[in-house]
Amino acid sequence: SRGVSLILTPVLAQALHDLPIFNEAKAALGISHTALNQLRRRVAMRHRDQLDRWWRDRIDGLKTLPIDTFARCYGVHPDTVKAYHQRLVGPTQPGTNRTWEYQRVNQLMVMFLDHHADTGFTDLRHAKQNPAIPMGEYGYREETPQGPVYLFTSDTLVRAIPEFTLKRISRALEATGWVEASTWVNGEKPIPKPRRISGRRNLYYHVHRPNS
């Protein structure tokens, strides 16, 4: 018995062209390893050529995005991103492009506050009047003559902008004017300010809209 024969229709051929990554094609088409190889040979496709085309179509992102960001965006392992960056772009590591990263964090913080500024923070005046009032989902909001200041803990700041690590978030916020310039220790993240609120001492990042 030769098993089930596959008919190479135009639709199937197009699907093979659109799915250059072998395991993705195998899962999407529901066929065996051997059958997929046979189909690829029948349409004169080479696996490496298909992969190269996929990566070259995304060369701009490969040049500018940090490795872990590119990996998350396209569902590719970071080690694979590093290998193709080395092969197609060169030895310079993506992620040294601070401008893109700072702009992205700035954009995400604007979007976050547009949605959560009123509901995600406890008014600090109310917390001082009644210590039983709990901290908001993301922290406290302090009204100042220059505008509201949002007090994040380390954990809530990362939850607000989960796309980056705490170190990269705080570095970008400082560079773009969201937090005051602060002391760096051994090249690590800026030190948040200690505050005692409702009888509990904690460290908070004091975040405010730039120029406010």
Coordinates of C-alpha atoms in Angstrom, one line a residue:
S1 CA 0.0 0.0 0.0
R2 CA 1.3 3.4 -0.9
G3 CA -0.9 5.3 1.5
V4 CA -2.9 8.4 0.8
S5 CA -1.9 10.5 -2.2
L6 CA -1.8 14.3 -2.0
I7 CA -3.1 16.3 -4.9
L8 CA -1.0 19.5 -5.4
T9 CA -3.7 22.1 -6.1
P10 CA -3.0 25.8 -6.7
V11 CA -4.4 26.5 -3.3
L12 CA -2.1 24.0 -1.6
A13 CA 0.9 25.3 -3.6
Q14 CA 0.1 28.9 -2.5
A15 CA -0.2 27.7 1.1
L16 CA 3.3 26.2 0.8
H17 CA 4.7 29.5 -0.4
D18 CA 3.0 31.3 2.4
L19 CA 4.3 29.0 5.1
P20 CA 8.1 29.0 4.7
I21 CA 8.8 27.7 8.3
F22 CA 8.8 23.9 8.1
N23 CA 7.1 23.2 11.5
E24 CA 4.4 25.8 10.9
A25 CA 3.6 24.4 7.5
K26 CA 3.5 20.9 8.9
A27 CA 1.1 21.8 11.7
A28 CA -1.1 24.1 9.5
L29 CA -1.5 21.5 6.7
G30 CA -1.8 18.5 9.0
I31 CA 0.6 16.3 7.0
S32 CA 3.6 14.2 7.7
H33 CA 7.3 15.3 7.6
T34 CA 7.8 13.1 4.5
A35 CA 4.7 14.3 2.7
L36 CA 5.7 17.9 3.3
N37 CA 9.1 17.4 1.9
Q38 CA 7.7 15.7 -1.2
L39 CA 5.3 18.6 -1.8
R40 CA 8.1 21.1 -1.4
R41 CA 10.2 19.3 -4.0
R42 CA 7.2 19.1 -6.4
V43 CA 6.9 22.9 -6.4
A44 CA 10.7 23.3 -6.6
M45 CA 11.1 25.0 -3.2
R46 CA 14.1 24.7 -1.1
H47 CA 13.6 25.2 2.6
R48 CA 16.6 27.5 3.1
D49 CA 15.5 29.7 0.2
Q50 CA 12.0 30.0 1.7
L51 CA 13.4 30.9 5.1
D52 CA 15.8 33.5 3.7
R53 CA 12.9 35.1 1.8
W54 CA 10.9 35.3 5.1
W55 CA 13.7 36.9 7.0
R56 CA 14.6 39.3 4.2
D57 CA 11.0 40.5 4.0
R58 CA 11.5 41.5 7.6
I59 CA 15.0 43.0 7.3
D60 CA 14.0 46.4 8.6
G61 CA 12.7 45.0 11.8
L62 CA 15.7 42.8 12.1
K63 CA 17.9 45.9 11.8
T64 CA 16.1 48.1 14.3
L65 CA 14.1 46.0 16.8
P66 CA 15.7 44.5 20.0
I67 CA 16.1 40.8 19.7
D68 CA 13.5 39.8 22.3
T69 CA 11.0 42.3 20.8
F70 CA 11.4 40.9 17.3
A71 CA 11.1 37.3 18.7
R72 CA 7.8 38.2 20.5
C73 CA 6.4 40.0 17.5
Y74 CA 7.0 37.1 15.1
G75 CA 6.9 34.0 17.4
V76 CA 10.6 33.1 16.7
H77 CA 13.1 31.9 19.3
P78 CA 15.6 34.7 20.3
D79 CA 18.6 32.5 19.4
T80 CA 17.2 32.2 15.8
V81 CA 16.8 36.0 15.6
K82 CA 20.5 36.4 16.7
A83 CA 21.6 33.9 14.1
Y84 CA 19.8 35.5 11.2
H85 CA 20.8 39.0 12.4
Q86 CA 24.4 37.9 12.3
R87 CA 23.9 36.3 8.9
L88 CA 21.9 39.0 7.1
V89 CA 22.8 42.3 9.0
G90 CA 26.1 41.7 10.6
P91 CA 27.6 41.4 14.1
T92 CA 26.0 44.5 15.6
Q93 CA 23.4 43.4 18.0
P94 CA 19.9 44.8 17.6
G95 CA 18.7 46.5 20.7
T96 CA 21.4 49.2 20.6
N97 CA 18.9 51.4 18.9
R98 CA 17.8 53.3 21.9
T99 CA 15.8 55.8 20.0
W100 CA 13.2 53.3 18.9
E101 CA 13.0 51.8 22.3
Y102 CA 12.5 55.2 24.0
Q103 CA 9.8 56.1 21.5
R104 CA 8.0 52.8 22.1
V105 CA 8.0 53.1 25.9
N106 CA 6.8 56.7 25.6
Q107 CA 4.0 55.6 23.3
L108 CA 3.0 52.7 25.6
M109 CA 3.0 55.0 28.7
V110 CA 0.7 57.5 26.9
M111 CA -1.7 54.8 25.9
F112 CA -1.6 53.3 29.4
L113 CA -2.4 56.6 31.2
D114 CA -5.1 57.4 28.6
H115 CA -6.9 54.3 29.7
H116 CA -6.0 53.9 33.4
A117 CA -5.1 57.4 34.8
D118 CA -8.5 57.8 36.4
T119 CA -9.3 54.3 37.5
G120 CA -6.0 52.5 38.1
F121 CA -4.7 54.8 40.9
T122 CA -5.8 55.7 44.4
D123 CA -5.9 59.5 45.0
L124 CA -3.1 60.1 47.5
R125 CA -5.1 62.7 49.4
H126 CA -7.8 60.1 50.1
A127 CA -5.2 57.6 51.3
K128 CA -3.7 60.1 53.7
Q129 CA -7.1 60.9 55.1
N130 CA -8.1 57.3 55.4
P131 CA -5.2 54.8 55.7
A132 CA -7.7 51.9 55.2
I133 CA -8.1 52.8 51.6
P134 CA -6.0 50.4 49.6
M135 CA -3.5 51.3 46.9
G136 CA -5.0 51.3 43.4
E137 CA -4.4 48.6 40.9
Y138 CA -1.2 50.4 39.7
G139 CA -0.4 52.7 42.5
Y140 CA -1.3 56.2 43.8
R141 CA -2.0 59.5 42.0
E142 CA -0.6 62.6 43.6
E143 CA -2.0 66.0 42.6
T144 CA 0.7 68.7 42.3
P145 CA 0.8 72.3 40.9
Q146 CA 2.6 70.9 37.9
G147 CA 0.0 68.2 37.2
P148 CA -0.7 64.7 38.5
V149 CA 2.2 62.4 39.4
Y150 CA 1.6 58.6 39.2
L151 CA 3.4 56.5 41.9
F152 CA 4.2 53.1 40.5
T153 CA 5.9 50.3 42.3
S154 CA 8.4 48.2 40.4
D155 CA 5.9 45.4 39.9
T156 CA 3.1 47.7 38.7
L157 CA 5.4 49.6 36.3
V158 CA 6.2 46.3 34.6
R159 CA 2.6 45.4 34.5
A160 CA 1.8 48.7 32.9
I161 CA 4.4 48.2 30.2
P162 CA 4.9 44.4 29.9
E163 CA 6.8 44.7 26.6
F164 CA 10.1 45.6 28.3
T165 CA 12.0 44.9 31.5
L166 CA 12.0 47.2 34.5
K167 CA 15.5 48.4 33.7
R168 CA 14.7 49.3 30.1
I169 CA 11.4 50.9 31.1
S170 CA 12.9 53.1 33.7
R171 CA 15.8 54.1 31.5
A172 CA 13.4 55.1 28.7
L173 CA 11.1 57.0 31.0
E174 CA 14.1 59.0 32.4
A175 CA 15.4 59.7 28.9
T176 CA 12.0 61.0 27.6
G177 CA 11.2 63.1 30.7
W178 CA 8.6 60.9 32.4
V179 CA 10.7 60.6 35.6
E180 CA 13.2 63.0 37.1
A181 CA 16.9 62.2 36.4
S182 CA 18.2 60.0 39.2
T183 CA 21.3 58.3 40.4
W184 CA 22.3 55.1 38.7
V185 CA 24.1 52.3 40.6
N186 CA 26.5 50.1 38.7
G187 CA 24.8 50.9 35.5
E188 CA 21.5 49.5 36.7
K189 CA 18.0 51.1 36.9
P190 CA 17.3 54.4 38.6
I191 CA 16.5 54.2 42.3
P192 CA 12.8 54.9 43.0
K193 CA 12.0 57.2 45.8
P194 CA 10.9 55.8 49.2
R195 CA 7.5 57.0 50.5
R196 CA 5.5 56.1 53.6
I197 CA 1.8 55.9 52.6
S198 CA -0.9 54.6 54.9
G199 CA 1.7 53.5 57.4
R200 CA 3.6 51.4 54.9
R201 CA 7.0 52.3 53.5
N202 CA 7.6 51.4 49.9
L203 CA 9.6 52.5 46.9
Y204 CA 7.8 54.3 44.1
Y205 CA 8.6 55.5 40.6
H206 CA 7.2 59.1 40.4
V207 CA 5.9 59.3 36.8
H208 CA 4.4 62.4 35.3
R209 CA 3.7 63.5 31.7
P210 CA 6.6 65.2 30.2
N211 CA 6.6 69.0 30.5
S212 CA 3.8 68.9 33.1

